[in-house]
Coordinates of C-alpha atoms (C1' of nucleotides) in Angstrom, one line a residue:
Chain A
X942 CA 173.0 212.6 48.4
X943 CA 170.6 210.5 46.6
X944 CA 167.7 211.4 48.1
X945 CA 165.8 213.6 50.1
X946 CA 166.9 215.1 53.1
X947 CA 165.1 213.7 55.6
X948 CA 163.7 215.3 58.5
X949 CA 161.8 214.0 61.5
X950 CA 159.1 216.0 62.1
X951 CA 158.2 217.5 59.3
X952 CA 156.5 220.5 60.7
X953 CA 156.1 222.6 58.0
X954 CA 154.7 220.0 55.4
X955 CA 151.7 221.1 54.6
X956 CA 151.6 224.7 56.2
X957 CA 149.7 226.4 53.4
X958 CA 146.9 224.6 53.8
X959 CA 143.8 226.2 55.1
X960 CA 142.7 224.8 58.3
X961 CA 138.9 225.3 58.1
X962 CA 138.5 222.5 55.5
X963 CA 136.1 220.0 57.7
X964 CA 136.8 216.7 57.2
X965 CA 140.3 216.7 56.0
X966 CA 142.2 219.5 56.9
X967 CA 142.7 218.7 61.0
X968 CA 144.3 215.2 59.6
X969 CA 146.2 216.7 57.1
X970 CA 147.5 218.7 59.5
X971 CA 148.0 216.8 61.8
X972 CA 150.2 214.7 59.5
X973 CA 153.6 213.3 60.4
X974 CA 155.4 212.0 63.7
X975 CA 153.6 214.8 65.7
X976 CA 150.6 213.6 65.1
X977 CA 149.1 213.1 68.7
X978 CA 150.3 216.0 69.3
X979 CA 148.9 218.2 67.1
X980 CA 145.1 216.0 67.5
X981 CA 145.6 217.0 71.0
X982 CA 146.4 220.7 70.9
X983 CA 144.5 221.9 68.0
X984 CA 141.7 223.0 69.9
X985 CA 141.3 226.3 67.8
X986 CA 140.5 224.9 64.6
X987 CA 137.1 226.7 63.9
X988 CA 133.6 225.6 64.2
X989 CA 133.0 221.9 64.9
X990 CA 135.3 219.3 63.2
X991 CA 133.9 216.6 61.1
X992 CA 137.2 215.0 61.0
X993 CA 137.4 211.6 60.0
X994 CA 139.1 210.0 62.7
X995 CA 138.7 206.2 63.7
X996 CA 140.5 207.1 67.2
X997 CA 137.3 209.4 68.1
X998 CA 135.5 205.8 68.5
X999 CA 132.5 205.3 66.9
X1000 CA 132.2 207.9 64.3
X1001 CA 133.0 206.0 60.9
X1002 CA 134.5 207.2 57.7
X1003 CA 132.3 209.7 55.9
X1004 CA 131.0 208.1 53.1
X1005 CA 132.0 211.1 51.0
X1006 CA 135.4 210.2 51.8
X1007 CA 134.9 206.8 51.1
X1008 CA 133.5 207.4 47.4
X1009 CA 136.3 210.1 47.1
X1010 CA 138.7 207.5 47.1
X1011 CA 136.8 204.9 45.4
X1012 CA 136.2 207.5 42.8
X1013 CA 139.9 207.4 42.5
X1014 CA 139.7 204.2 41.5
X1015 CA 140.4 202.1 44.6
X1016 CA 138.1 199.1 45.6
X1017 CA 135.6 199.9 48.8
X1018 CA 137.1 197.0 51.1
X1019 CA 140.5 198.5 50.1
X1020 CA 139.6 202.2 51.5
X1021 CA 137.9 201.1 54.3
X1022 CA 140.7 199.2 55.5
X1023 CA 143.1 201.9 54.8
X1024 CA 141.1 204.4 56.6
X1025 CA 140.6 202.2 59.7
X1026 CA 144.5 201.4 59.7
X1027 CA 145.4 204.6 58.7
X1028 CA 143.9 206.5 62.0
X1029 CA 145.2 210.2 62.1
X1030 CA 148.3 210.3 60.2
X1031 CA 147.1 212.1 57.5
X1032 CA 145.7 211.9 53.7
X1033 CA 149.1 211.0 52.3
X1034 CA 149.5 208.7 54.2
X1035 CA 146.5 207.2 53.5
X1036 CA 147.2 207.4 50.0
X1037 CA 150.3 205.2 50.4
X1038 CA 148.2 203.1 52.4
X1039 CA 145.4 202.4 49.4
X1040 CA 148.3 201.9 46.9
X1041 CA 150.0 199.3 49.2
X1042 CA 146.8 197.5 49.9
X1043 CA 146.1 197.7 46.0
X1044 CA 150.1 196.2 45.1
X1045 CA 149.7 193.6 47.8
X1046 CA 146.1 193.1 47.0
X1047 CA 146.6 191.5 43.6
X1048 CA 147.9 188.4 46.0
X1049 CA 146.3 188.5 49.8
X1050 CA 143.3 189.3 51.2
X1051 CA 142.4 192.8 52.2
X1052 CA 141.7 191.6 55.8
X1053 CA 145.3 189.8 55.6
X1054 CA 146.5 192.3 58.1
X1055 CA 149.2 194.1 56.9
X1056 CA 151.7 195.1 58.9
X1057 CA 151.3 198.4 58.9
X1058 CA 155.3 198.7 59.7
X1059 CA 155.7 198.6 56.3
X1060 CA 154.3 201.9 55.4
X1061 CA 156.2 205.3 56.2
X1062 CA 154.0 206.5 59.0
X1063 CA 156.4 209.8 59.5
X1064 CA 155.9 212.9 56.7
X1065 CA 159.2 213.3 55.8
X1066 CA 160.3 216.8 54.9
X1067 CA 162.5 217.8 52.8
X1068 CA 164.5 220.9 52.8
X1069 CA 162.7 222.4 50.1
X1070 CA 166.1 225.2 50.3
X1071 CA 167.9 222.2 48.7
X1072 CA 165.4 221.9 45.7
X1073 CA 165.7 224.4 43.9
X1074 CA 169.1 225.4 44.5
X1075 CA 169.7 223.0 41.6
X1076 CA 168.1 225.6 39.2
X1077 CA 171.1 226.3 37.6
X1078 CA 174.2 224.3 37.4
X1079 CA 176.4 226.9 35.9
X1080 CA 179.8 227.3 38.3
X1081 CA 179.6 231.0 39.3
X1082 CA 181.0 233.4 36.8
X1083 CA 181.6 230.4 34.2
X1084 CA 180.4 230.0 30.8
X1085 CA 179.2 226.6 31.5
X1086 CA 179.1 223.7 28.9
X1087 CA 176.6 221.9 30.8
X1088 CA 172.7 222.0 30.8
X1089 CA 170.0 223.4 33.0
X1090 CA 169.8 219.7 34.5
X1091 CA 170.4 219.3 38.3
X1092 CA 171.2 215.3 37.7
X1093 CA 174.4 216.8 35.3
X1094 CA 176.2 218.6 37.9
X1095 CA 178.9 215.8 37.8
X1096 CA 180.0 215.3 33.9
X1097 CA 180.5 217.4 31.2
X1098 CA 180.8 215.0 29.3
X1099 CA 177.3 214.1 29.4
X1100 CA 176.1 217.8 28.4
X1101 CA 175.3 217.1 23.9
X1102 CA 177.8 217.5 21.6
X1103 CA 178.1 221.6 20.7
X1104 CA 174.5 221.8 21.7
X1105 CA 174.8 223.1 25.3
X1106 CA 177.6 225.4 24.8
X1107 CA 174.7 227.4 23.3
X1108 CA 172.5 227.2 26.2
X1109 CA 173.7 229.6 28.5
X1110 CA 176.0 231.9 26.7
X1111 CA 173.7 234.9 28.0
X1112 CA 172.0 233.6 31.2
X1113 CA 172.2 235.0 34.5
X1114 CA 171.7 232.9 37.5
X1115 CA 168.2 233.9 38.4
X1116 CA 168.3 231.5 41.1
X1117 CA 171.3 232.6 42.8
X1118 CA 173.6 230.3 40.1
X1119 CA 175.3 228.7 43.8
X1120 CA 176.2 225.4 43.1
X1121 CA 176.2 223.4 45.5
X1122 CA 178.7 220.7 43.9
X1123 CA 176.1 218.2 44.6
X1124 CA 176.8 215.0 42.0
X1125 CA 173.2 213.8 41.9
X1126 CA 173.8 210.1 42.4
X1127 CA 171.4 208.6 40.1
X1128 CA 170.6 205.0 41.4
X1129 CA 166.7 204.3 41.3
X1130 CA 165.5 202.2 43.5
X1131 CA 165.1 198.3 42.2
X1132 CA 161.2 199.2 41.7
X1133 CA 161.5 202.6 40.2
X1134 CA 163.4 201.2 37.6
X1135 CA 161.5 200.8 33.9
X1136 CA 160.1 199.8 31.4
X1137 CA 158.1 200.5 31.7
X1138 CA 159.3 204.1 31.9
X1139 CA 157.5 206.9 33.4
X1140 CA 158.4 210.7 33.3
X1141 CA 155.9 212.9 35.0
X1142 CA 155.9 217.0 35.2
X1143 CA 154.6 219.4 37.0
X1144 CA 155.1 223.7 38.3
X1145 CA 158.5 223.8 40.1
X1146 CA 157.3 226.7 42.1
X1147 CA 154.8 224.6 43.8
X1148 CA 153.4 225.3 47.7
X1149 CA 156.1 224.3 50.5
X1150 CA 156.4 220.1 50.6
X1151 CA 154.2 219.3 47.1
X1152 CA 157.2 218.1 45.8
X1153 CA 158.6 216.7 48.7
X1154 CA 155.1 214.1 48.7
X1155 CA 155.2 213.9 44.5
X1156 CA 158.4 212.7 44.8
X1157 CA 158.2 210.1 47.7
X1158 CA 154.9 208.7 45.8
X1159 CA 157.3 208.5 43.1
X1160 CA 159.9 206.3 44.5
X1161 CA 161.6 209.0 46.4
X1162 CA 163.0 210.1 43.2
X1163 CA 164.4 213.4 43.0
X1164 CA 163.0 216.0 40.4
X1165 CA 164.9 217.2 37.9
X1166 CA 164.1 221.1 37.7
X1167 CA 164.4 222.2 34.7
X1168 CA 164.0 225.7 32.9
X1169 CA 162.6 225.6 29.5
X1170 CA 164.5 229.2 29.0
X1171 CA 167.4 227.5 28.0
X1172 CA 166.2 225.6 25.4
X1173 CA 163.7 228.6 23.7
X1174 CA 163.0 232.2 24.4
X1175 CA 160.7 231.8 27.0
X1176 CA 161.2 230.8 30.7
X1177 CA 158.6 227.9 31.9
X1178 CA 159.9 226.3 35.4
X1179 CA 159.4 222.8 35.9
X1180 CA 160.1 219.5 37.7
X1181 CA 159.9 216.4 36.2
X1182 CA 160.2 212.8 37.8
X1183 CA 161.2 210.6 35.9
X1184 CA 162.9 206.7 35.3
X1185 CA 164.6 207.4 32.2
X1186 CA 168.6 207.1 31.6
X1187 CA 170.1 210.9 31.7
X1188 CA 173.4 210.1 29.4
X1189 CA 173.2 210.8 25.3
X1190 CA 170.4 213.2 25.7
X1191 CA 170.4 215.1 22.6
X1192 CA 168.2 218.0 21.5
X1193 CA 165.7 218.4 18.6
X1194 CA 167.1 220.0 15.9
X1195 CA 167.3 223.1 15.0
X1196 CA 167.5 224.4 18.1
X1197 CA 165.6 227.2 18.4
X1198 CA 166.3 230.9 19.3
X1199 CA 166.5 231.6 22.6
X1200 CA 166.3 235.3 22.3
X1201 CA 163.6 237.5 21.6
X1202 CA 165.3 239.4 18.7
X1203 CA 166.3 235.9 16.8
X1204 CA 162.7 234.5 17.8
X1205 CA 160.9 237.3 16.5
X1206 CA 163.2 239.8 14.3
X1207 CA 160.3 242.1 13.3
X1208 CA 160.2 243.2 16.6
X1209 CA 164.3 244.2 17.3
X1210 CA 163.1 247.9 15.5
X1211 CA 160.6 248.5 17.9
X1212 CA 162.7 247.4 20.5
X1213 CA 163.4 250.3 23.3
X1214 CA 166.9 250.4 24.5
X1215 CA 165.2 251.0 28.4
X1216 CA 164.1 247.3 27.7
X1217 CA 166.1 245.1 28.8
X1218 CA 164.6 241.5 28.2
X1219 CA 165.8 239.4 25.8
X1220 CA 163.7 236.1 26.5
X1221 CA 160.0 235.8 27.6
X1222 CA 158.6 235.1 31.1
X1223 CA 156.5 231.8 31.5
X1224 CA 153.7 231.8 28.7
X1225 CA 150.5 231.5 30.8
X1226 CA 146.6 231.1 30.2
X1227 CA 145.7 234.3 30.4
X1228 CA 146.3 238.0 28.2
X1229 CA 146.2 241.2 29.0
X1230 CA 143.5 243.5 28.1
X1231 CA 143.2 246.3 25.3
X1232 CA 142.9 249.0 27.9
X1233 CA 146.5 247.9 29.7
X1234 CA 147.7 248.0 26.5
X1235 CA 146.5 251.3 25.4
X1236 CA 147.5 252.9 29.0
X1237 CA 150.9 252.1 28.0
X1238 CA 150.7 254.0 24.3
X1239 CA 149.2 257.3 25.6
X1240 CA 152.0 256.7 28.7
X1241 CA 154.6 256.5 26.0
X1242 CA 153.2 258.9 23.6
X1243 CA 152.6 261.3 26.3
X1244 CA 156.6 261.0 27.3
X1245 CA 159.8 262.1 26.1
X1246 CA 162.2 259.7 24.4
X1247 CA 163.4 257.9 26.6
X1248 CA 160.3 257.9 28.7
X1249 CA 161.1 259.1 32.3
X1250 CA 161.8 255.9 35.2
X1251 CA 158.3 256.4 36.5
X1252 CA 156.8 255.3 33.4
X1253 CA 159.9 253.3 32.3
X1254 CA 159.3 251.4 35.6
X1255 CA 155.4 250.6 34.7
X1256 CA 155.7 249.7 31.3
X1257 CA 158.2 247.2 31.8
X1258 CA 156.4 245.7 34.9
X1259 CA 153.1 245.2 32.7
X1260 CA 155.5 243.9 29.9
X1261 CA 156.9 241.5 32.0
X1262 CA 153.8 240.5 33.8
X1263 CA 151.8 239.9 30.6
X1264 CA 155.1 238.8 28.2
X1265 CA 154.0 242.0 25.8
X1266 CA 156.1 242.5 22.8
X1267 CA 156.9 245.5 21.0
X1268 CA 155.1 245.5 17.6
X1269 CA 154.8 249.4 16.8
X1270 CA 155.7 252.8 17.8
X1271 CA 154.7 252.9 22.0
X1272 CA 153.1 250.0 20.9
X1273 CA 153.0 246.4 22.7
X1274 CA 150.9 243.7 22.0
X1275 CA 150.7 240.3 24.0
X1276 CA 152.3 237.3 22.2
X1277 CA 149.8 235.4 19.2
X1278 CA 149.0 232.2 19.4
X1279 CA 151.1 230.9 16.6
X1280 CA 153.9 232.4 18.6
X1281 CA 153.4 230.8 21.9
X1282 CA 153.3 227.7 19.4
X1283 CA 156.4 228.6 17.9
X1284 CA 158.0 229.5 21.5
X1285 CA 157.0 226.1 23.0
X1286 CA 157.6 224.0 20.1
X1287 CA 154.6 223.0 18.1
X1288 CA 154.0 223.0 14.3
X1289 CA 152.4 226.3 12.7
X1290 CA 149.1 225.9 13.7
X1291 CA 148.5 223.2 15.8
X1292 CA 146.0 224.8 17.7
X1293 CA 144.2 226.5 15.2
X1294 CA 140.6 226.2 15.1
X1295 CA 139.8 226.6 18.0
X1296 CA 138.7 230.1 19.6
X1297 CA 141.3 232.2 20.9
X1298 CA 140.9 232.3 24.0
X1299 CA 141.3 228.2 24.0
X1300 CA 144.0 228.6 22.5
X1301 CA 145.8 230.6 25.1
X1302 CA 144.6 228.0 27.7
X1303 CA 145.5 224.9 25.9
X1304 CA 149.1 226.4 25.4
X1305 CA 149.6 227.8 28.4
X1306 CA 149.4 224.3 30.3
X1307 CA 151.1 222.8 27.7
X1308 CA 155.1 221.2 27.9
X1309 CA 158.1 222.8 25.7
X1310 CA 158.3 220.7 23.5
X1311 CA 162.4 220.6 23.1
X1312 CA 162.6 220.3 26.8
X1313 CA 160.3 217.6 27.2
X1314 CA 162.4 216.2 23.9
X1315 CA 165.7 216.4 25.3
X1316 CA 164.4 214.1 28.0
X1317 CA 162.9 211.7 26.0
X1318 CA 165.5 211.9 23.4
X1319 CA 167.2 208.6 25.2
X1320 CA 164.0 206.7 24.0
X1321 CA 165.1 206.4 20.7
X1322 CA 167.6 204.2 20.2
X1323 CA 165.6 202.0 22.6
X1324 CA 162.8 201.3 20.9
X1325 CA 163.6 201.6 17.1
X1326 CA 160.2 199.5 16.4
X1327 CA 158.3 202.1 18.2
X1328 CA 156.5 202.8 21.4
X1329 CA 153.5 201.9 23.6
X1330 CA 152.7 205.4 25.3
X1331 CA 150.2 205.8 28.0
X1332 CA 149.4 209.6 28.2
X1333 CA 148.3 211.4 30.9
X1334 CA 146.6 215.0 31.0
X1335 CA 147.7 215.2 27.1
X1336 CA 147.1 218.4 26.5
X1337 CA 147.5 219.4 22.8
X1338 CA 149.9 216.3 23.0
X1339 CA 153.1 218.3 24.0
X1340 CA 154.5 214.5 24.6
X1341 CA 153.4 213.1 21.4
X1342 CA 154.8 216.2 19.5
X1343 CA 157.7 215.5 21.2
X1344 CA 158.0 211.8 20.1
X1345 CA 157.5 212.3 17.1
X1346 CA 160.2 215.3 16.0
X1347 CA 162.6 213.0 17.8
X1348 CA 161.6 210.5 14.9
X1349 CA 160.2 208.0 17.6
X1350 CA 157.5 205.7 16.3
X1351 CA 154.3 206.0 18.2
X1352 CA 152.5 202.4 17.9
X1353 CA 149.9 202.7 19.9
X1354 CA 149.0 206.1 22.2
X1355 CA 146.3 206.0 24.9
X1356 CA 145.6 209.8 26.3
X1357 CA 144.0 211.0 28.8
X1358 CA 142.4 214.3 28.6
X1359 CA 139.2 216.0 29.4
X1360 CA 139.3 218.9 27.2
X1361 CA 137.0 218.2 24.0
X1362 CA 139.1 220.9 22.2
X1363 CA 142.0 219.4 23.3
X1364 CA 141.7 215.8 22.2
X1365 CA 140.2 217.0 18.9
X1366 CA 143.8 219.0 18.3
X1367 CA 145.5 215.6 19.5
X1368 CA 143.3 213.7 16.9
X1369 CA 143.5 215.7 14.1
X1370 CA 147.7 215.8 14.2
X1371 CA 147.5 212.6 14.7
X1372 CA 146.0 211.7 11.6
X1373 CA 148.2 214.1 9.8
X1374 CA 151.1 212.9 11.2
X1375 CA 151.0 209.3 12.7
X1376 CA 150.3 206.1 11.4
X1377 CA 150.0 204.3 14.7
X1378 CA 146.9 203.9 17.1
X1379 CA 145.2 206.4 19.1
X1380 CA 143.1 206.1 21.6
X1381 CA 141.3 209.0 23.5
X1382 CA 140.3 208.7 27.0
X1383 CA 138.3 211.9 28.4
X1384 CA 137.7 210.6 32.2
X1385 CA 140.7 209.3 33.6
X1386 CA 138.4 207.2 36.5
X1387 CA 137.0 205.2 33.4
X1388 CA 140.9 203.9 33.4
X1389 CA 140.1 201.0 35.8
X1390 CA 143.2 198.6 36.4
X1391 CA 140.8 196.1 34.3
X1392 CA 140.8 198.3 31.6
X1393 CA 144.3 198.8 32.3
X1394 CA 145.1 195.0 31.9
X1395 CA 143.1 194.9 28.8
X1396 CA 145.1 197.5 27.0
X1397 CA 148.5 195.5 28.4
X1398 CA 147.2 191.8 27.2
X1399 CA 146.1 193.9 23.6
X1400 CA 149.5 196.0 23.1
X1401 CA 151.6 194.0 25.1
X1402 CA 152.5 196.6 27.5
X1403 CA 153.2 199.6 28.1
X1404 CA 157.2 201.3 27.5
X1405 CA 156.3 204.9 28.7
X1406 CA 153.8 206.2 31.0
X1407 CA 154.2 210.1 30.9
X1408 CA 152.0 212.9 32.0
X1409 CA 151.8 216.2 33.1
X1410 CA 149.7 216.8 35.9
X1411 CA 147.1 219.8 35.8
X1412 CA 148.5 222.6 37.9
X1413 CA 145.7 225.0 38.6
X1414 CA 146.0 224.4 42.2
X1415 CA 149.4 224.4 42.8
X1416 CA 151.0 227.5 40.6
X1417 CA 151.6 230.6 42.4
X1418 CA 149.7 232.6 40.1
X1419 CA 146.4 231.5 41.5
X1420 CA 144.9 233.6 44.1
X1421 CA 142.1 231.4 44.6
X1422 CA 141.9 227.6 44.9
X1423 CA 145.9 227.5 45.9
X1424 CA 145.5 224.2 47.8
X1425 CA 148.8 221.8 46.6
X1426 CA 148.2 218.0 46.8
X1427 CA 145.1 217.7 49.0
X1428 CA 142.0 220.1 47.1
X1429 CA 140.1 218.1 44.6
X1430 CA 142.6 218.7 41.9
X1431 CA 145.1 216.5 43.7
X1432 CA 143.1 213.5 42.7
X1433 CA 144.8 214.0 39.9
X1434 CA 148.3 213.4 40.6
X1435 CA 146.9 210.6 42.5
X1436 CA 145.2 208.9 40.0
X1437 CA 148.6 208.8 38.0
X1438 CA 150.2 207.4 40.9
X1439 CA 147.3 204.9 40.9
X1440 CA 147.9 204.0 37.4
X1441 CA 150.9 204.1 37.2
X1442 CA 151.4 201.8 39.9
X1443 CA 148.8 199.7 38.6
X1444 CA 150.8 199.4 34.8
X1445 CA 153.5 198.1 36.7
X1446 CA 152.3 195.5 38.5
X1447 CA 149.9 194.6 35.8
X1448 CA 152.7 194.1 33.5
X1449 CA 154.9 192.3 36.3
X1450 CA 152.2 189.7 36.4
X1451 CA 151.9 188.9 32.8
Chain B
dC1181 C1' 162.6 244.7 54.1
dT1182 C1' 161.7 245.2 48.6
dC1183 C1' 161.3 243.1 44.4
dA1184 C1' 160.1 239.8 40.8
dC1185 C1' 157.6 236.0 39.2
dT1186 C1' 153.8 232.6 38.8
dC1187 C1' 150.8 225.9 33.4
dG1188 C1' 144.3 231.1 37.1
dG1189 C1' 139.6 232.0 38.4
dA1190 C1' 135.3 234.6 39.5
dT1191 C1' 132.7 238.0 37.7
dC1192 C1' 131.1 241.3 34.4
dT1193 C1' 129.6 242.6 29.8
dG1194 C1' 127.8 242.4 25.4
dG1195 C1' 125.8 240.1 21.5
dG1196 C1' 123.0 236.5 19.5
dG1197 C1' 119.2 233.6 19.6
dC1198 C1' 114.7 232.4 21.3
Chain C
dG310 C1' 112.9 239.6 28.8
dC311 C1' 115.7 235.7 29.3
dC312 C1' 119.4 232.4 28.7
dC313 C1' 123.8 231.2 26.9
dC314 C1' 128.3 231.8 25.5
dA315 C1' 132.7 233.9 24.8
dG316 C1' 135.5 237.4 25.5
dA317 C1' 137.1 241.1 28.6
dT318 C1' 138.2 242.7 33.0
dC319 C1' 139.7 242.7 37.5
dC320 C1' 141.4 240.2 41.2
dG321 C1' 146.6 239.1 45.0
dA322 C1' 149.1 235.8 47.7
dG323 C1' 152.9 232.6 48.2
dT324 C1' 157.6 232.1 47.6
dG325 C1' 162.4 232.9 46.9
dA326 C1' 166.3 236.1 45.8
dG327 C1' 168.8 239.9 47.1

DNA sequence: CTCACTCGGATCTGGGGC
DNA sequence: GCCCCAGATCCGAGTGAG
């Protein structure tokens, strides 16, 4: 199986999404093969729909919507003609639309008539079941030799030399450990194939379907879901789509403790027996407070030795919750930020300087840097002269970090990132560290294709196009704004589609 | 059903500066 | 008294595994 599963009516797709939304939400919901259907029967959507919808006659697209998508960086004449052709059938598929009409743009007129055959007019839904079944490839009750890769379920001799016997000598299957047997057939379709090369991350536990549309924007490639807890002590769950060849990986060396204990000795005498955890959860944004953390000493210090299960049971829910290590007597304390650092793979204060609570942010959204390495690791016998690496949502430059401790010359970087504190962390290692060219973009809609082409005709092209996209609206810890592809975040992910697609054909050309 | 886990955000609070 | 900022605090649903 190559590919998605394919289903035809793709009735679930998008079920998490709220349906008062006004002007988008009935057509995003109305999405897929059914779509009459569901136009025709959803008379309970609340309050009076402002629905952009060409059938309804007269009424025009809102101009909102319009500039949305211009603001995305897709010409006026283009939108408009994707929204009239489009109809009902959704957002994403006007997305796939606007990049079409961009690709074929470049050659024909917008009001060429495209046949709008061309274009998957039918959500297809995957069996998201399938997905992340692939967690772990580990043959029930095996001590594997292969790596937390779903696309290396068929070779073992693919998995790095002594490297990935390490990686799951103490791992349970926390996703069931049921393989499937499923050789990931790993033939990219003719146009998915690089350079230039693109590798793109994001939350694996996103809402129903996210993936299922990531991935078909992506040339239907499959994600590879990876858990960063095999390559450090902490878990961080993520899928990443990408182009690059997946034999000779090899991992940064040394290769870090995966174990709390090896990680961080100074804590093994502090260590209760009652707690069981030996790596951390995912490193988030945000910390517990002083008063959780003095709740649990006066718990402890008001209990026998061992504590009772009640409080047993609290104190290692709050521990896991917040990732709190043991650093005194009935005393835990959240992780530092020179820790996380440690944990995900960055030099001894790389983000130092900034205030704390930054810190914490910038980290938290950041990539493991040894997973994102072992990825990339194929890169460099490729490119011994060095790279051209467009950078998307950089972060503290997980990807550059990454590059560079796998000895890859950077020649040129462009990055994308809004953060000020961010790109000032990116620019100061960089001068430290790099003797290429770096240049910082903070508003990813000033990257026109123009500009685009400019930077190709300069560099002479880009060989990696990598980003991760912000998650805030897609991870299940947020309560509030948990709207996958289609809130305003989403622009996002499609503006690295948009670019992406836009490298491509902009270094076709030339 | 219960349980565990999740690249977070809105609001409150307190201090500094004016 | 007021604004501003940064830190602190409190907030819970979606999802999958068992």
């Amino acid at each position: 199986m190559a590919h998605w599963v394919r289903e035809s009516d793709g009735s679930d797709s998008f079920e998490w999404d709220s349906d008062g939304n006004g002007e988008e939400a009935a057509s995003f919901n109305a999405a897929g093969a059914s779509s009459s259907a569901m136009t025709s029967t959803n008379t309970d959507a609340p309050g009076p729909s402002t629905r952009v919808a060409n059938g309804n006659g007269k009424a025009g697209p809102s101009a909102a919507l319009v500039q949305k998508y211009m603001d995305m960086g897709f010409a006026e004449e283009i939108v408009l003609k994707a929204m009239k052709d489009n109809g009902d059938n959704g957002a994403d598929s006007l997305i796939e639309l606007l990049l079409t009409y961009q690709e074929l743009g470049n050659d024909l007129k917008v009001d060429n008539g495209f046949a709008s055959g061309c274009v998957p007019q039918t959500v297809d839904d995957s069996d998201d079941d399938d997905i992340l079944e692939n967690w772990d490839d580990e043959d029930a009750g095996g001590r594997s030799t292969r790596v937390a890769s779903s696309f290396d379920d068929s070779g073992d001799e693919t998995a790095g030399d002594g490297y990935c016997g390490n990686l799951s000598d103490y791992e349970d299957n926390s996703y069931g450990g049921r393989n499937k047997g499923r050789p990931v057939d790993r033939s990219l379709p003719s146009q998915a194939m690089g350079p230039p090369y693109f590798y793109y991350e994001n939350v694996a536990l996103a809402p129903k379907g996210v993936w299922t549309t990531i991935s078909r924007f992506l040339y239907d490639i499959q994600p590879e879901f990876v858990d960063s807890k095999y390559f450090c002590a902490a878990a961080r769950k993520r899928g990443y789509i990408h182009n690059l060849p997946l034999e000779n990986r090899s991992p940064l060396l040394p290769i870090p403790p995966k174990t709390i204990s090896e990680a961080f000795p100074h804590t093994r005498r502090w260590w209760p027996s009652w707690d069981p955890r030996r790596q951390f959860n995912c490193l988030q944004t945000c910390m517990s407070s002083a008063k959780l953390l003095e709740r649990i000493r006066v718990a402890l210090t008001n209990s026998s030795d061992p504590p009772p299960p009640r409080v047993q049971k609290f104190v290692l829910e709050e521990c896991r919750k917040w990732n709190l290590a043991w650093v005194g007597l009935n005393k835990v304390a959240p992780l530092e930020p020179d820790e996380m650092e440690f944990l995900l793979g960055f030099p001894k204060d790389h983000t130092r300087g900034i205030s704390r609570t930054e810190r914490y942010r910038s980290l938290g959204n950041s990539f493991q840097v040894d997973t994102v390495a072992y990825h990339l690791s194929v890169l460099k016998d490729m490119y011994p002269q060095g790279m051209n690496v467009l950078s998307f949502f950089s972060g503290i430059g997980g990807a550059e970090v990454a590059l560079h401790r796998l000895g890859i010359r950077m020649k040129t970087v462009i990055s994308v990132e809004k953060s000020e504190v961010n790109r000032t962390i990116l620019k100061s290692w960089w001068s430290q560290t790099q003797t290429g060219l770096l240049i910082e973009i903070s508003d990813v809609q000033t990257l026109t294709s123009e500009r685009i082409e400019a930077y190709v005709r300069r560099i002479g092209g880009f060989d990696l196009v990598i980003g991760g996209s912000p998650c805030n609206n897609l991870a299940g810890s947020n309560r509030h704004h948990r709207d996958g592809l289609e809130g305003e975040h989403s622009s996002l992910f499609y503006h690295y589609v948009r670019i992406l697609d836009s490298v491509k054909s902009i270094m076709e050309r030339l």
